[in-house]
C-alpha cells in the first residue's frame, strides 16, 4: 500500500468520524477515543489507520521490535500499514533553537523529508515470550490504606474519594 493511499484512508476516516459526530452518533467517537488511548504514542493519522485495518488491535510494534522483545510474527500474518517519517539530518549554520550536536560535534537539524508506508503488527499476530506487565497487588490493603492516606496528607496533597 502506498503512502498516498494511506493518506486518503486517513482523510476518509476523519470525514466519516466528523459526519457521525455531527449527526449525534457518539459510538464512533467512543471507539475512536478508545483507540487513541491504546496508541497514544502514534500520530492521529496512524491511530486511524490502525483502527481501520485492525479494530481489535491492542499493542502494535514493528517486526524487529517484536524480535527484540523475544516474540516473532506468526507465519502468514499481514502487517498493519502506517506512515513513518523519513527524517533527514543536515548541517545548520547560524542560531536556531532546533539545532543539535551530532556525534562529531557538528550542529545539525532534523527535518521530515517525506513519509513512507511501513508495517507494524499487533500483539495477537505474534507469539513467543510473554511481555512483562506492571506489578499487580491483590487483597485487602487494610492498615496500608490509612498509612498511605497519612503519607499523602503530610505532603500537603489533597485526597478525595
CSV table of C-alpha atoms in Angstrom, one decimal:
chain,number,residue,atom,x,y,z
A,1,UNK,CA,0.0,0.0,0.0
A,2,UNK,CA,1.4,3.4,-1.0
A,3,UNK,CA,1.7,6.4,1.3
A,4,UNK,CA,-0.8,8.3,-0.9
A,5,UNK,CA,-3.4,5.6,-0.4
A,6,UNK,CA,-2.8,5.6,3.3
A,7,UNK,CA,-3.2,9.3,3.4
A,8,UNK,CA,-6.5,9.0,1.6
A,9,UNK,CA,-7.7,6.4,4.1
A,10,UNK,CA,-6.9,8.7,7.0
A,11,UNK,CA,-8.7,11.6,5.4
A,12,UNK,CA,-11.7,9.4,4.7
A,13,UNK,CA,-11.8,8.2,8.3
A,14,UNK,CA,-11.7,11.7,9.6
A,15,UNK,CA,-14.5,12.8,7.3
A,16,UNK,CA,-16.6,9.8,8.4
A,17,UNK,CA,-15.9,10.5,12.1
A,18,UNK,CA,-16.9,14.2,11.7
A,19,UNK,CA,-20.1,13.2,9.9
A,20,UNK,CA,-21.0,10.7,12.6
A,21,UNK,CA,-20.4,13.3,15.4
A,22,UNK,CA,-22.4,16.0,13.6
A,23,UNK,CA,-25.3,13.5,13.3
A,24,UNK,CA,-25.2,13.0,17.1
A,25,UNK,CA,-23.8,9.4,16.8
A,26,UNK,CA,-21.3,9.0,19.6
A,27,UNK,CA,-20.4,5.3,19.2
A,28,UNK,CA,-17.8,6.0,16.5
A,29,UNK,CA,-16.4,8.8,18.6
A,30,UNK,CA,-16.1,6.5,21.7
A,31,UNK,CA,-14.4,3.8,19.6
A,32,UNK,CA,-12.0,6.5,18.2
A,33,UNK,CA,-11.2,7.8,21.7
A,34,UNK,CA,-10.6,4.3,22.9
A,35,UNK,CA,-8.2,3.7,20.0
A,36,UNK,CA,-6.4,6.9,20.8
A,37,UNK,CA,-5.9,5.8,24.4
A,38,UNK,CA,-4.4,2.5,23.4
A,39,UNK,CA,-2.0,4.0,20.9
A,40,UNK,CA,-1.0,7.3,22.5
A,41,UNK,CA,2.5,7.3,21.0
A,42,UNK,CA,1.2,7.2,17.4
A,43,UNK,CA,0.0,10.2,15.4
A,44,UNK,CA,-3.7,10.8,14.9
A,45,UNK,CA,-3.4,9.5,11.3
A,46,UNK,CA,-1.6,6.3,12.3
A,47,UNK,CA,-4.2,5.6,15.0
A,48,UNK,CA,-6.9,5.9,12.4
A,49,UNK,CA,-5.0,3.6,10.1
A,50,UNK,CA,-4.5,1.0,12.8
A,51,UNK,CA,-8.2,1.2,13.8
A,52,UNK,CA,-9.4,1.0,10.3
A,53,UNK,CA,-7.3,-2.1,9.4
A,54,UNK,CA,-7.4,-3.9,12.8
A,55,UNK,CA,-10.1,-2.6,15.1
A,56,UNK,CA,-9.2,-5.1,17.8
A,57,UNK,CA,-5.5,-4.2,18.0
A,58,UNK,CA,-4.1,-3.8,21.5
A,59,UNK,CA,-0.3,-3.3,21.2
A,60,UNK,CA,1.5,-2.8,17.9
A,61,UNK,CA,5.2,-2.7,17.0
A,62,UNK,CA,7.4,-3.3,14.1
A,63,UNK,CA,8.9,-6.7,13.2
A,64,UNK,CA,12.3,-6.0,14.7
A,65,UNK,CA,10.8,-4.6,17.9
A,66,UNK,CA,8.8,-7.7,18.5
A,67,UNK,CA,12.0,-9.7,17.8
A,68,UNK,CA,13.9,-7.7,20.5
A,69,UNK,CA,11.1,-8.4,22.9
A,70,UNK,CA,11.5,-12.2,22.4
A,71,UNK,CA,8.5,-12.6,20.2
A,72,UNK,CA,8.1,-13.3,16.5
A,73,UNK,CA,5.4,-12.6,13.9
A,74,UNK,CA,3.3,-15.7,13.1
A,75,UNK,CA,3.7,-17.0,9.6
A,76,UNK,CA,1.3,-15.6,7.1
A,77,UNK,CA,0.3,-12.6,9.1
A,78,UNK,CA,-0.3,-9.4,7.2
A,79,UNK,CA,1.1,-6.2,8.6
A,80,UNK,CA,-0.9,-3.1,9.6
A,81,UNK,CA,0.2,-0.3,7.3
A,82,UNK,CA,1.1,3.0,8.8
A,83,UNK,CA,3.0,6.1,7.7
A,84,UNK,CA,6.5,6.6,9.1
A,85,UNK,CA,8.5,9.8,8.6
A,86,UNK,CA,11.7,9.8,6.7
A,87,UNK,CA,14.0,12.1,8.7
A,88,UNK,CA,16.8,13.9,7.1
A,89,UNK,CA,19.7,15.5,9.0
A,90,UNK,CA,21.5,18.4,7.6
A,91,UNK,CA,24.2,20.8,8.8
A,92,UNK,CA,22.8,24.1,10.1
A,93,UNK,CA,24.6,27.4,10.3
A,94,UNK,CA,23.5,30.3,12.4
A,95,UNK,CA,21.3,30.5,15.5
A,96,UNK,CA,18.4,28.1,15.7
A,97,UNK,CA,16.5,26.6,18.6
A,98,UNK,CA,16.2,23.1,16.9
A,99,UNK,CA,19.9,22.6,16.5
A,100,UNK,CA,21.6,19.6,17.9
A,101,UNK,CA,25.1,18.4,18.1
A,102,UNK,CA,25.7,15.1,16.3
A,103,UNK,CA,28.4,12.6,17.3
A,104,UNK,CA,31.2,14.6,15.7
A,105,UNK,CA,30.2,17.8,17.5
A,106,UNK,CA,28.7,19.4,14.3
A,107,UNK,CA,25.5,21.4,14.5
A,108,UNK,CA,22.7,19.5,12.7
A,109,UNK,CA,19.0,20.0,12.2
A,110,UNK,CA,16.4,17.2,11.7
A,111,UNK,CA,13.6,17.6,9.2
A,112,UNK,CA,10.9,15.3,7.9
A,113,UNK,CA,11.7,14.8,4.2
A,114,UNK,CA,8.7,12.5,3.4
A,115,UNK,CA,6.6,9.7,4.7
A,116,UNK,CA,6.7,6.0,3.7
A,117,UNK,CA,4.4,3.1,4.3
A,118,UNK,CA,5.7,0.6,6.9
A,119,UNK,CA,4.2,-2.5,8.5
A,120,UNK,CA,3.5,-3.0,12.2
A,121,UNK,CA,2.0,-6.0,13.9
A,122,UNK,CA,-0.5,-6.4,16.7
A,123,UNK,CA,0.4,-8.5,19.8
A,124,UNK,CA,-2.2,-11.1,18.7
A,125,UNK,CA,-0.2,-11.6,15.4
A,126,UNK,CA,2.9,-12.7,17.4
A,127,UNK,CA,4.0,-15.5,19.6
A,128,UNK,CA,6.9,-16.1,22.0
A,129,UNK,CA,8.0,-14.9,25.4
A,130,UNK,CA,5.2,-13.2,27.4
A,131,UNK,CA,5.5,-9.5,27.7
A,132,UNK,CA,6.4,-8.0,31.1
A,133,UNK,CA,3.5,-6.4,32.9
A,134,UNK,CA,3.3,-3.9,35.7
A,135,UNK,CA,3.3,-5.3,39.2
A,136,UNK,CA,-0.2,-6.0,40.5
A,137,UNK,CA,-1.4,-6.2,44.0
A,138,UNK,CA,-4.3,-8.2,45.4
A,139,UNK,CA,-6.1,-8.5,48.7
A,140,UNK,CA,-7.3,-6.1,51.4
A,141,UNK,CA,-5.0,-3.1,51.8
A,142,UNK,CA,-6.0,-2.9,55.5
A,143,UNK,CA,-3.7,-0.7,57.5
A,144,UNK,CA,-1.7,0.3,54.5
A,145,UNK,CA,-4.5,2.4,53.1
A,146,UNK,CA,-4.6,4.5,56.2
A,147,UNK,CA,-0.8,4.8,56.2
A,148,UNK,CA,-0.8,5.9,52.6
A,149,UNK,CA,-3.5,8.5,53.3
A,150,UNK,CA,-1.4,9.9,56.2
A,151,UNK,CA,1.7,10.0,54.0
A,152,UNK,CA,-0.1,11.9,51.3
A,153,UNK,CA,-1.6,14.4,53.7
A,154,UNK,CA,1.8,15.1,55.3
A,155,UNK,CA,2.9,16.2,51.9
A,156,UNK,CA,0.1,18.7,51.6
A,157,UNK,CA,-1.7,16.8,48.8
A,158,UNK,CA,-5.5,16.7,49.0
A,159,UNK,CA,-7.1,13.3,48.8
A,160,UNK,CA,-10.7,12.7,48.0
A,161,UNK,CA,-12.8,9.5,47.4
